[in-house]
PDB file of C-alpha atoms in Angstrom:
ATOM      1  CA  UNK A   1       2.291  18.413   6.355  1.00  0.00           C
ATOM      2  CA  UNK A   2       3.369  15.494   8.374  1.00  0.00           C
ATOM      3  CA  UNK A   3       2.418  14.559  11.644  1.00  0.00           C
ATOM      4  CA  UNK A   4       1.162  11.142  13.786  1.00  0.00           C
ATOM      5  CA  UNK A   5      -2.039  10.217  15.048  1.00  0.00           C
ATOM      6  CA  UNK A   6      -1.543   8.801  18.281  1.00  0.00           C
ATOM      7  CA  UNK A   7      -4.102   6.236  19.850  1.00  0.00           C
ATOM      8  CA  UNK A   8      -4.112   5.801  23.936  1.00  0.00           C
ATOM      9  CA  UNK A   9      -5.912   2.269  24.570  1.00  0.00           C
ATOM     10  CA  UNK A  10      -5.640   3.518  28.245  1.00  0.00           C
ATOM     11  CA  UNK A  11      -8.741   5.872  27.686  1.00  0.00           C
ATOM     12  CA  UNK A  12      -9.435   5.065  23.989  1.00  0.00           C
ATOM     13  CA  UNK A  13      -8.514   8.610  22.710  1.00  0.00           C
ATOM     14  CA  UNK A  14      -6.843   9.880  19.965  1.00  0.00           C
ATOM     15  CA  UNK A  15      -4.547  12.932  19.585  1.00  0.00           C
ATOM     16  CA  UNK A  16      -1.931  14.438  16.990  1.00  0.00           C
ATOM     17  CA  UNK A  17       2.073  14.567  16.665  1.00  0.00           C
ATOM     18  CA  UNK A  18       3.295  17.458  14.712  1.00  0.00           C
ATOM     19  CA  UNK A  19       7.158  17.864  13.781  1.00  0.00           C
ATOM     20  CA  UNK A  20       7.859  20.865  16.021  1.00  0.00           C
ATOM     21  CA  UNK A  21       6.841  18.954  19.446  1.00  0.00           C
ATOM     22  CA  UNK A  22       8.697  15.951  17.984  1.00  0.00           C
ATOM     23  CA  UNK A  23      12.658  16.356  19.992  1.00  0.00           C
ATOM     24  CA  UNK A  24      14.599  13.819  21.593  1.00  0.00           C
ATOM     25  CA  UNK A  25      15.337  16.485  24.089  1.00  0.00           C
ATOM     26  CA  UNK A  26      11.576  17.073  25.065  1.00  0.00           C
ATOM     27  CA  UNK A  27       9.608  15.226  27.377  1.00  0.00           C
ATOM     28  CA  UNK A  28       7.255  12.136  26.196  1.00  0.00           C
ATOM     29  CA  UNK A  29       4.074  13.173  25.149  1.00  0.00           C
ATOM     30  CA  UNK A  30       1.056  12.258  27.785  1.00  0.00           C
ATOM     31  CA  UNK A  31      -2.550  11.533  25.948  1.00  0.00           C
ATOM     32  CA  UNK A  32      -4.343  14.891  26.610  1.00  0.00           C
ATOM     33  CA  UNK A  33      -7.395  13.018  28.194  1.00  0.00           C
ATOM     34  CA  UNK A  34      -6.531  11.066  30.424  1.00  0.00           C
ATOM     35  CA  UNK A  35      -3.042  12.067  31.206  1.00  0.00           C
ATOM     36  CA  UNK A  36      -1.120   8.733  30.380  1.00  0.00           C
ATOM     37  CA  UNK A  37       2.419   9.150  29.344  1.00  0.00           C
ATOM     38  CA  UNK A  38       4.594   7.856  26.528  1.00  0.00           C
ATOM     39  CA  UNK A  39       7.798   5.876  27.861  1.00  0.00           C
ATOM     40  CA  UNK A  40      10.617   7.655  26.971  1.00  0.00           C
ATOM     41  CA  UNK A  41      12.264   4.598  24.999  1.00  0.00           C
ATOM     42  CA  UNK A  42       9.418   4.419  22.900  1.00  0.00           C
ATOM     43  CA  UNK A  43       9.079   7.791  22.316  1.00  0.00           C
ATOM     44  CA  UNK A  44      12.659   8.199  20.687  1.00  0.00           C
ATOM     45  CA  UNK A  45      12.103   5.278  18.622  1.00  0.00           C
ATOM     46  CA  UNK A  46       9.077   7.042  17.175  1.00  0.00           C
ATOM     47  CA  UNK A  47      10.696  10.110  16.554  1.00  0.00           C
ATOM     48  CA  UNK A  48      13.326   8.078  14.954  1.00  0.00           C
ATOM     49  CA  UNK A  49      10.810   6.663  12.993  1.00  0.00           C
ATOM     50  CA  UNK A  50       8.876   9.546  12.220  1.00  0.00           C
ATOM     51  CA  UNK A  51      11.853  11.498  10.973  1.00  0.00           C
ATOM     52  CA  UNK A  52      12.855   8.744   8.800  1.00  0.00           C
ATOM     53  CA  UNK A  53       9.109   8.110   6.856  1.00  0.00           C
ATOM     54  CA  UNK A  54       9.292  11.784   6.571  1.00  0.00           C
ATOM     55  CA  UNK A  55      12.481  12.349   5.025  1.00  0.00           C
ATOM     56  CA  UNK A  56      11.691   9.067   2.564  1.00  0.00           C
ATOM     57  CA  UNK A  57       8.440  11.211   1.317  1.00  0.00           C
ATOM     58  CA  UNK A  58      10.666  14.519   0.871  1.00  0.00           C
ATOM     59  CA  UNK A  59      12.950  12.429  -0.827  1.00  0.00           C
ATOM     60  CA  UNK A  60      10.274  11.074  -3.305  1.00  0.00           C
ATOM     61  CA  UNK A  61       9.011  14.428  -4.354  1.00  0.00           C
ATOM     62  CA  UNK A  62      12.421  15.833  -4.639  1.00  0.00           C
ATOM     63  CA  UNK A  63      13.740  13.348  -7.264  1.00  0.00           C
ATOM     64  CA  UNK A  64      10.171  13.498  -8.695  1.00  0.00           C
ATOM     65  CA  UNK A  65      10.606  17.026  -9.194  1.00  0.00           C
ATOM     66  CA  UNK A  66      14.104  17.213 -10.427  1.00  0.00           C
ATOM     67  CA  UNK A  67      14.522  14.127 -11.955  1.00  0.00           C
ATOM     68  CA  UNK A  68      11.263  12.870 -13.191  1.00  0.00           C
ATOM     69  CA  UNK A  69      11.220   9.634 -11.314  1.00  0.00           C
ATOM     70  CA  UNK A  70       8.016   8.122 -10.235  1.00  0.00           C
ATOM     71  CA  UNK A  71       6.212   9.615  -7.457  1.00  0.00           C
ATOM     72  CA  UNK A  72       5.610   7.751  -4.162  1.00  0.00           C
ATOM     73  CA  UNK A  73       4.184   8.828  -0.681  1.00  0.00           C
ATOM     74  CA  UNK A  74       4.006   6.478   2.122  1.00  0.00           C
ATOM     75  CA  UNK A  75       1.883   6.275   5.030  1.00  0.00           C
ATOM     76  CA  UNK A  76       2.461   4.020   7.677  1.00  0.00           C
ATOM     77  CA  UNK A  77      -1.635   2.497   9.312  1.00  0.00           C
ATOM     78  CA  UNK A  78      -1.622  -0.170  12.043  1.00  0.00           C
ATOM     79  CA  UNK A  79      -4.233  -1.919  12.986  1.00  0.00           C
ATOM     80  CA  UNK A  80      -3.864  -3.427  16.664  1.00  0.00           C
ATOM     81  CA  UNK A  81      -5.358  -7.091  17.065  1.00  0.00           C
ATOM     82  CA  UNK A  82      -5.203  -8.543  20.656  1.00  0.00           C
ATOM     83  CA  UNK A  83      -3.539 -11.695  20.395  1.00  0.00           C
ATOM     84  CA  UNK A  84      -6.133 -13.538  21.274  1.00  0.00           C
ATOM     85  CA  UNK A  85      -7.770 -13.051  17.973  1.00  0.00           C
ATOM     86  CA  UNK A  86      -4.443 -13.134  15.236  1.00  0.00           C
ATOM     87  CA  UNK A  87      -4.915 -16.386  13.138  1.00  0.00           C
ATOM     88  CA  UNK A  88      -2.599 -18.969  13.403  1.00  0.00           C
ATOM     89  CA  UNK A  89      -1.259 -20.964  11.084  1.00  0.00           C
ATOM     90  CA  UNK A  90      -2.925 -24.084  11.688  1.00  0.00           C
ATOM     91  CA  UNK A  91      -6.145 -22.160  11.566  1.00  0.00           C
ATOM     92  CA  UNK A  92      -5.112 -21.120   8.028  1.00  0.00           C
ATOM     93  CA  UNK A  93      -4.494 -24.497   7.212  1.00  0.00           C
ATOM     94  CA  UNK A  94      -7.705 -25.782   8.202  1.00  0.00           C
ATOM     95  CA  UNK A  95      -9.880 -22.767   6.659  1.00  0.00           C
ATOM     96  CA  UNK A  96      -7.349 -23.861   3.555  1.00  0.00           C
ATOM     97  CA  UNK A  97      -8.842 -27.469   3.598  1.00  0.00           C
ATOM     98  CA  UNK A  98     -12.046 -26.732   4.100  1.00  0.00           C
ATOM     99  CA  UNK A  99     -12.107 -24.257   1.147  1.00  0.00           C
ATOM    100  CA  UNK A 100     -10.363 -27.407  -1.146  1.00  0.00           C
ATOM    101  CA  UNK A 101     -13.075 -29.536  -0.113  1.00  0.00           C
ATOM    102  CA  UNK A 102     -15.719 -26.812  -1.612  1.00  0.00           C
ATOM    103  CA  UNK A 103     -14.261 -26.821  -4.837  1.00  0.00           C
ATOM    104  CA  UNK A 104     -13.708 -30.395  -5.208  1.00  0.00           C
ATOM    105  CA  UNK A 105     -17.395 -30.364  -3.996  1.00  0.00           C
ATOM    106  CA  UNK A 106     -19.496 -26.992  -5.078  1.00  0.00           C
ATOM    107  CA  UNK A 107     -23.108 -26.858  -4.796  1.00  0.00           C
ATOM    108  CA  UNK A 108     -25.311 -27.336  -7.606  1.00  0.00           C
ATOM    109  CA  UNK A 109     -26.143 -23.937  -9.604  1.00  0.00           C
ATOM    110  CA  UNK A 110     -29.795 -22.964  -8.595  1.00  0.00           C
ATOM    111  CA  UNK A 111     -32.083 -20.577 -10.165  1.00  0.00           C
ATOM    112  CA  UNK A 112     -33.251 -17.197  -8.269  1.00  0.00           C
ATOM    113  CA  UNK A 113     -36.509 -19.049  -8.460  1.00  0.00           C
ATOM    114  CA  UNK A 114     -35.475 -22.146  -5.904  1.00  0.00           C
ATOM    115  CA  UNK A 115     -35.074 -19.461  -3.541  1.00  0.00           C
ATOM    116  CA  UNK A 116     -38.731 -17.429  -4.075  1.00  0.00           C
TER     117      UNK A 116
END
């Protein structure tokens, strides 16, 4: 069974989309605790979305089934990070040169001992 699992950073809650409350004819969903609703853009995007993950994973067992091809399920996770805290590149860069100068200069192997 398919369905999404909705997170409201409005209240912090979490709730479920199942297929058969999923129509572009139906109203948004609102987060069941604290009542926020779902712009209606958005929301047809995701039913786009969700229709189209869903047929890809019917699609995999099908041809897995009839045609022996290698099974495959996807599941698409996000992880929101404010953008305050995404890396940048430059910080890459610098972590990257600072990891270059620890193996050009590595600390001399000590014994369990040095540190009793």
């Amino acid at each position: 069974m398919d369905y999404l699992k909705v997170h409201c950073f409005h209240c912090g809650g979490r709730f479920e989309l199942y297929s058969r409350n999923m129509n572009h004819d139906d109203k948004p969903p609102v987060c069941p605790h604290c009542l926020t609703g779902m712009d209606k853009t958005q929301w047809n995007r995701l039913i786009d979305a969700y229709f189209t993950i869903s047929e890809v994973n019917t699609d995999f067992r099908k041809y897995h089934e009839d045609r022996g091809e290698p099974l495959f399920q996807v599941e698409l996770r996000n992880h929101y990070v404010k953008p305050g805290k995404t890396v940048l590149n430059d910080q890459i860069l610098e972590n990257m040169d600072a990891l270059a100068d620890i193996i050009r200069h590595p600390a001399p192997n000590r014994n369990i001992e040095d540190y009793e």
